[in-house]
Amino acid sequence: MTPETKARQQIDQKLGQASWVIQDMKQLNLAASLGVAVREYPTDSGPADYVLFVSRHAVGVIEAKKDSAGENLTAAEAQTERYATANLKWRKDNTPLRFLFEATGQIIRFTDNADPAPRSREIFHFFKPETLAAWLAQPDTLRRRLAEQMPVLPERNLRYCQISAVTGLERSLALNKPHALVHMATGAGKTFTAITSVYRLLKFGGAKRILFLVDTRNLGKQAHQEFMAYTPPDDGRKFTELYNVQRLASPNIDPHSQVCISTIQRMYSILSGEPIDESAEDVSLNEVQQTDKQEKFVRYNPAVPVETFDFIIIDECHRSIYNLWKQVLDYFDASLIGLTATPDKRTFGFFNENIVAEYTYEQSVADGVNVGYDVYEIETEITQKGAELKAKEWVDHRDRQTRKKRWGETEEDTAYTGRELDRSVVNVSQIRKVIQAMKTAVETQIFPTRKETPKTLIFAKTDSHADDIINILREVYGRGNAFCKKVTYRAEENAESILSSFRNDYNPRIAVTVDMIATGTDVKPLEVLLFMRDVRSKGYYEQMKGRGVRSLDGDSLKRVSNSAEGAKTRFVLIDAVGVEKSLKTESRPLEKKPGVALKDLLQGVAMGSRDDDTVLSLANRLVRLAKQLDDKAQARVEKASGGIPMAELGKGLIAALNPDAIVQAALATAKAKGITRSEDTLLPEEIEAARAERVAAACVPFDQPALRDEIESARREREQIIDHINLDQVTFSGFSEQAEAQAKAVIQTFADYLKQHKDEIAALDFFYQQPYQRRALTFDMIEDLHERLSKPPLMLTTERLWSAYARVQATQVKGSDSKRQLTDLVSLVRFALGLDGELKPFADEVDKRFQAWIFRHNAQRGTAFTPEQTEWLRLMKEHIASSCSISRDDFDYAELADKGGLQKAWGLFGKELDGLMSEMSEELVA
């Protein structure tokens, strides 16, 4: 079978799934169905691959290509257009055909020639004939209505940020931009803004149906309530009296619904064919660790065709647009509108940096939309340092699930850290001391005039931890069950009714949650947040803090807290675990070294690089690649590996790093040596030895060059890198007078940032302490500083800063035309602080210092460095120029490894090597 024939078979199959009847010219029968696709239809420009007929009228054409043409499918658009404008044999009407498709067996592109600026787009599947019939019956296309017929937005009862968001979104849609991001602070009315847009898109844009996508049932219920409460500005009726709103609780979408509210989990279930348990919709995607075993690919569902929705509004989009969930968004032919208060770099990248509205928390506080907050810290000794239980102590032992207790002796000394609290060890006194301290602080310092406890939300680590907190709260406050309640997905009482009471009634005064009201849930009277769990995700932490930011007028606050003196003016974050100080990261994928080429990862492992980042990155790359390869490539790799499939090679690496398995291996080794050990008494070197042994065994296949070559060869055949992390930006757009002012503003912002943050950023501390303190400047320090500077709102990349200095201080700036390196940030900082009188690329400065350094060394030594030693020193210098330092580990990579690595360098320099590396790292960088 030829590739062309195979592609046609797949195209036929897809057309059939979408209810098209496929016919050859010889069997032409246009009465066979509403939609008929006729193969090889004759035209005066040659036979068209497929001509589409709806109700006996020719309406479209498909240009079919083999799969390998997919990378250049847009080149076929001219051919499709030629057939669309050609004269079809036996057709009296010679107007051009409206619907144009280009298709391989794998991908489909579509153009509607009735759009104001016809533009092709990729679609998951062919449209149904009924859809094309409906579009033909309309006087204008959806995109034309959005571009030409949307009336001016009535601004009454809308905040400025909401007006900006709705108008910005409509401008974006008018320009036919497929993705749009609305960045609005928690409490600024994202959902109200979205419903305003939904109303206008339905009424004036003529949208057929809109999907409002959430990631928990709780948020779905909340959104449904807001739709029911919404009254449009030009009609006295409620939204739900004008339009049908369905909250999806089954696989069936109501054909009469105009708004469908669904969790992304349920929609994924419908499209992948996997049944879903309702409990899966209760947990935020923030809390779900996705694995390859969970992955199911979405497939075409005739009951939910790709044209089901015209728009998808993605609530809390920073959580639900990645990994396997993204398939839901790829499936529908719909414009994507993201709503979030806490975007990260991936969010900006996914939405093509098309930020149609931006309203920050700081702006919302300044406008009175939200309230600010104070931080109150509580530290206890055990929280900070942990404690130790001696052997033979009689204590309770409690089952984690059933909470059944047994009274028994401890078998050995048990030391635990603060991090292990409420996981392996529960210290009732620690919980009680925190609760007592909170009670005292609120009553005497934070809200001393209040007669009742302000509405308080406590974040616990687990359901069991929440139960312990509830019991101690009631005891410390001397109150009954109604005073404080647990609000989690596993609570025995109805969580919704508790949440409603917490929001609207006097009791409960305190709620304890694990994750149910960590994000997206409104409790406006909330005035105290107590963190008894740490949070590592920056975005998730901001969402949790967002529960307290909502403003509330005095009368409404007094209804639930009647001794309040007036409107809510602030909330207080009580930090009992150091959550404000702990290191926060943006959400990250498994890929630890995305910038390292696969061949370098393979080579690194073969050379002995066995750190977690390298091994995990290689594992992830192999598992991912295994899904992309055809059977022949898989077989070649399996043969080269000695019978191990590629996916198993990757899984073996992941399994080798399993912490529990490493501990068990270490215990087995100790036992074999006659040493008595437990999990708690294992020595770090014993655990490391077990880890090294497991990883070494998993890495054995990669010692074979033939396998490494085969894997790299397979990758080159299949892999294409899509960079969605590095965001481009316009450094200037305007006339020269503006440019200088703009450049000066950039330089001033940079200087102010350096001054304000000198104490908290290690790289800045290094420079400010010169020459009083000399210590190694590491690449990690520079990378950390670069990340802080380059993300919004600063966006101070090295390119932008260099360009600004070149414009303002041209005579003092060199190397403006060379490609910027991350380490050029060192030169920028030194120049900004006045340590250097000239700004030039960091590599040039390292070169200059290297020349002085090697000249001095040759003069001082009994014999000068040999030519071979000098060449190696130059290689080491080049590494320092790109990484700020050099150590033994660095000889495993790139040019150093190619020249013989650490073994060769040691042979040339012997014991001098470590001293030379240290000296070069200090003198060439400082």
mmCIF file with all atom_site columns, N, CA, C and O in Angstrom, residues 7 45 53 151 159 281 286 300 313 348 421 480 487 566 675 692 704 724 726 754 759 822 877:
data_model
loop_
_atom_site.group_PDB
_atom_site.id
_atom_site.type_symbol
_atom_site.label_atom_id
_atom_site.label_alt_id
_atom_site.label_comp_id
_atom_site.label_asym_id
_atom_site.label_entity_id
_atom_site.label_seq_id
_atom_site.pdbx_PDB_ins_code
_atom_site.Cartn_x
_atom_site.Cartn_y
_atom_site.Cartn_z
_atom_site.occupancy
_atom_site.B_iso_or_equiv
_atom_site.pdbx_formal_charge
_atom_site.auth_seq_id
_atom_site.auth_comp_id
_atom_site.auth_asym_id
_atom_site.auth_atom_id
_atom_site.pdbx_PDB_model_num
ATOM 1  N N  . ALA A 1 7   ? -3.049  7.161  3.504   1.00 0.00 ? 7   ALA A N  1
ATOM 2  C CA . ALA A 1 7   ? -3.607  8.430  3.996   1.00 0.00 ? 7   ALA A CA 1
ATOM 3  C C  . ALA A 1 7   ? -5.067  8.561  3.592   1.00 0.00 ? 7   ALA A C  1
ATOM 4  O O  . ALA A 1 7   ? -5.919  8.967  4.393   1.00 0.00 ? 7   ALA A O  1
ATOM 5  N N  . SER A 1 45  ? -9.686  22.117 -13.649 1.00 0.00 ? 45  SER A N  1
ATOM 6  C CA . SER A 1 45  ? -8.307  22.230 -13.190 1.00 0.00 ? 45  SER A CA 1
ATOM 7  C C  . SER A 1 45  ? -7.762  20.862 -12.798 1.00 0.00 ? 45  SER A C  1
ATOM 8  O O  . SER A 1 45  ? -6.783  20.758 -12.067 1.00 0.00 ? 45  SER A O  1
ATOM 9  N N  . PHE A 1 53  ? -20.458 17.633 -0.658  1.00 0.00 ? 53  PHE A N  1
ATOM 10 C CA . PHE A 1 53  ? -21.803 18.083 -0.994  1.00 0.00 ? 53  PHE A CA 1
ATOM 11 C C  . PHE A 1 53  ? -22.666 18.053 0.258   1.00 0.00 ? 53  PHE A C  1
ATOM 12 O O  . PHE A 1 53  ? -22.659 17.065 1.009   1.00 0.00 ? 53  PHE A O  1
ATOM 13 N N  . PRO A 1 151 ? -21.344 45.263 19.620  1.00 0.00 ? 151 PRO A N  1
ATOM 14 C CA . PRO A 1 151 ? -21.630 46.638 20.047  1.00 0.00 ? 151 PRO A CA 1
ATOM 15 C C  . PRO A 1 151 ? -20.716 47.080 21.179  1.00 0.00 ? 151 PRO A C  1
ATOM 16 O O  . PRO A 1 151 ? -20.033 46.263 21.808  1.00 0.00 ? 151 PRO A O  1
ATOM 17 N N  . ARG A 1 159 ? -16.371 47.263 37.055  1.00 0.00 ? 159 ARG A N  1
ATOM 18 C CA . ARG A 1 159 ? -15.121 47.891 37.468  1.00 0.00 ? 159 ARG A CA 1
ATOM 19 C C  . ARG A 1 159 ? -14.253 48.145 36.239  1.00 0.00 ? 159 ARG A C  1
ATOM 20 O O  . ARG A 1 159 ? -14.414 47.489 35.210  1.00 0.00 ? 159 ARG A O  1
ATOM 21 N N  . GLU A 1 281 ? -13.255 14.365 40.401  1.00 0.00 ? 281 GLU A N  1
ATOM 22 C CA . GLU A 1 281 ? -13.543 15.764 40.086  1.00 0.00 ? 281 GLU A CA 1
ATOM 23 C C  . GLU A 1 281 ? -13.429 16.658 41.321  1.00 0.00 ? 281 GLU A C  1
ATOM 24 O O  . GLU A 1 281 ? -13.590 17.870 41.212  1.00 0.00 ? 281 GLU A O  1
ATOM 25 N N  . ASN A 1 286 ? -3.881  20.681 40.732  1.00 0.00 ? 286 ASN A N  1
ATOM 26 C CA . ASN A 1 286 ? -2.675  21.078 41.448  1.00 0.00 ? 286 ASN A CA 1
ATOM 27 C C  . ASN A 1 286 ? -2.181  19.971 42.369  1.00 0.00 ? 286 ASN A C  1
ATOM 28 O O  . ASN A 1 286 ? -1.001  19.884 42.690  1.00 0.00 ? 286 ASN A O  1
ATOM 29 N N  . TYR A 1 300 ? -11.954 10.641 18.641  1.00 0.00 ? 300 TYR A N  1
ATOM 30 C CA . TYR A 1 300 ? -13.150 11.318 18.142  1.00 0.00 ? 300 TYR A CA 1
ATOM 31 C C  . TYR A 1 300 ? -14.406 10.677 18.721  1.00 0.00 ? 300 TYR A C  1
ATOM 32 O O  . TYR A 1 300 ? -14.550 9.454  18.739  1.00 0.00 ? 300 TYR A O  1
ATOM 33 N N  . ILE A 1 313 ? -13.760 28.625 27.960  1.00 0.00 ? 313 ILE A N  1
ATOM 34 C CA . ILE A 1 313 ? -13.216 29.493 29.010  1.00 0.00 ? 313 ILE A CA 1
ATOM 35 C C  . ILE A 1 313 ? -12.634 28.582 30.080  1.00 0.00 ? 313 ILE A C  1
ATOM 36 O O  . ILE A 1 313 ? -13.325 27.724 30.631  1.00 0.00 ? 313 ILE A O  1
ATOM 37 N N  . PHE A 1 348 ? 1.927   31.928 30.229  1.00 0.00 ? 348 PHE A N  1
ATOM 38 C CA . PHE A 1 348 ? 2.155   32.961 29.210  1.00 0.00 ? 348 PHE A CA 1
ATOM 39 C C  . PHE A 1 348 ? 2.497   32.311 27.870  1.00 0.00 ? 348 PHE A C  1
ATOM 40 O O  . PHE A 1 348 ? 2.015   32.734 26.813  1.00 0.00 ? 348 PHE A O  1
ATOM 41 N N  . LEU A 1 421 ? 6.620   16.060 61.122  1.00 0.00 ? 421 LEU A N  1
ATOM 42 C CA . LEU A 1 421 ? 5.459   16.247 61.984  1.00 0.00 ? 421 LEU A CA 1
ATOM 43 C C  . LEU A 1 421 ? 4.168   16.017 61.219  1.00 0.00 ? 421 LEU A C  1
ATOM 44 O O  . LEU A 1 421 ? 4.026   16.475 60.077  1.00 0.00 ? 421 LEU A O  1
ATOM 45 N N  . GLY A 1 480 ? -18.016 24.042 71.481  1.00 0.00 ? 480 GLY A N  1
ATOM 46 C CA . GLY A 1 480 ? -18.636 22.807 71.009  1.00 0.00 ? 480 GLY A CA 1
ATOM 47 C C  . GLY A 1 480 ? -18.350 22.525 69.548  1.00 0.00 ? 480 GLY A C  1
ATOM 48 O O  . GLY A 1 480 ? -17.566 23.215 68.889  1.00 0.00 ? 480 GLY A O  1
ATOM 49 N N  . VAL A 1 487 ? -13.513 21.049 56.563  1.00 0.00 ? 487 VAL A N  1
ATOM 50 C CA . VAL A 1 487 ? -14.091 21.168 55.223  1.00 0.00 ? 487 VAL A CA 1
ATOM 51 C C  . VAL A 1 487 ? -13.101 20.547 54.245  1.00 0.00 ? 487 VAL A C  1
ATOM 52 O O  . VAL A 1 487 ? -12.221 21.224 53.728  1.00 0.00 ? 487 VAL A O  1
ATOM 53 N N  . GLY A 1 566 ? -16.273 47.882 61.257  1.00 0.00 ? 566 GLY A N  1
ATOM 54 C CA . GLY A 1 566 ? -16.639 48.427 59.948  1.00 0.00 ? 566 GLY A CA 1
ATOM 55 C C  . GLY A 1 566 ? -16.254 47.464 58.857  1.00 0.00 ? 566 GLY A C  1
ATOM 56 O O  . GLY A 1 566 ? -16.213 46.243 59.066  1.00 0.00 ? 566 GLY A O  1
ATOM 57 N N  . ILE A 1 675 ? 24.996  -6.174 59.938  1.00 0.00 ? 675 ILE A N  1
ATOM 58 C CA . ILE A 1 675 ? 24.798  -4.907 60.647  1.00 0.00 ? 675 ILE A CA 1
ATOM 59 C C  . ILE A 1 675 ? 23.309  -4.699 60.873  1.00 0.00 ? 675 ILE A C  1
ATOM 60 O O  . ILE A 1 675 ? 22.495  -4.831 59.945  1.00 0.00 ? 675 ILE A O  1
ATOM 61 N N  . ALA A 1 692 ? 23.625  4.329  44.370  1.00 0.00 ? 692 ALA A N  1
ATOM 62 C CA . ALA A 1 692 ? 24.623  4.236  43.312  1.00 0.00 ? 692 ALA A CA 1
ATOM 63 C C  . ALA A 1 692 ? 24.594  2.864  42.644  1.00 0.00 ? 692 ALA A C  1
ATOM 64 O O  . ALA A 1 692 ? 24.710  2.748  41.418  1.00 0.00 ? 692 ALA A O  1
ATOM 65 N N  . GLN A 1 704 ? 26.894  0.776  25.959  1.00 0.00 ? 704 GLN A N  1
ATOM 66 C CA . GLN A 1 704 ? 27.092  0.308  24.588  1.00 0.00 ? 704 GLN A CA 1
ATOM 67 C C  . GLN A 1 704 ? 26.931  1.466  23.598  1.00 0.00 ? 704 GLN A C  1
ATOM 68 O O  . GLN A 1 704 ? 25.836  2.024  23.463  1.00 0.00 ? 704 GLN A O  1
ATOM 69 N N  . HIS A 1 724 ? 8.294   26.450 24.461  1.00 0.00 ? 724 HIS A N  1
ATOM 70 C CA . HIS A 1 724 ? 7.233   27.311 24.978  1.00 0.00 ? 724 HIS A CA 1
ATOM 71 C C  . HIS A 1 724 ? 7.662   27.984 26.285  1.00 0.00 ? 724 HIS A C  1
ATOM 72 O O  . HIS A 1 724 ? 6.861   28.585 26.977  1.00 0.00 ? 724 HIS A O  1
ATOM 73 N N  . ASN A 1 726 ? 10.949  29.913 26.651  1.00 0.00 ? 726 ASN A N  1
ATOM 74 C CA . ASN A 1 726 ? 11.624  31.185 26.408  1.00 0.00 ? 726 ASN A CA 1
ATOM 75 C C  . ASN A 1 726 ? 10.710  32.125 25.642  1.00 0.00 ? 726 ASN A C  1
ATOM 76 O O  . ASN A 1 726 ? 10.354  31.848 24.497  1.00 0.00 ? 726 ASN A O  1
ATOM 77 N N  . LEU A 1 754 ? 18.608  46.145 41.813  1.00 0.00 ? 754 LEU A N  1
ATOM 78 C CA . LEU A 1 754 ? 19.858  45.692 42.436  1.00 0.00 ? 754 LEU A CA 1
ATOM 79 C C  . LEU A 1 754 ? 19.993  46.247 43.843  1.00 0.00 ? 754 LEU A C  1
ATOM 80 O O  . LEU A 1 754 ? 20.405  45.550 44.775  1.00 0.00 ? 754 LEU A O  1
ATOM 81 N N  . ASP A 1 759 ? 20.359  42.204 49.502  1.00 0.00 ? 759 ASP A N  1
ATOM 82 C CA . ASP A 1 759 ? 20.558  41.323 50.652  1.00 0.00 ? 759 ASP A CA 1
ATOM 83 C C  . ASP A 1 759 ? 19.932  39.948 50.459  1.00 0.00 ? 759 ASP A C  1
ATOM 84 O O  . ASP A 1 759 ? 20.284  39.014 51.167  1.00 0.00 ? 759 ASP A O  1
ATOM 85 N N  . LEU A 1 822 ? 24.098  33.881 29.095  1.00 0.00 ? 822 LEU A N  1
ATOM 86 C CA . LEU A 1 822 ? 23.537  34.107 30.430  1.00 0.00 ? 822 LEU A CA 1
ATOM 87 C C  . LEU A 1 822 ? 24.563  34.760 31.352  1.00 0.00 ? 822 LEU A C  1
ATOM 88 O O  . LEU A 1 822 ? 24.234  35.632 32.155  1.00 0.00 ? 822 LEU A O  1
ATOM 89 N N  . LYS A 1 877 ? 39.075  27.642 30.729  1.00 0.00 ? 877 LYS A N  1
ATOM 90 C CA . LYS A 1 877 ? 38.688  29.061 30.710  1.00 0.00 ? 877 LYS A CA 1
ATOM 91 C C  . LYS A 1 877 ? 37.368  29.247 29.957  1.00 0.00 ? 877 LYS A C  1
ATOM 92 O O  . LYS A 1 877 ? 36.498  30.009 30.378  1.00 0.00 ? 877 LYS A O  1
#
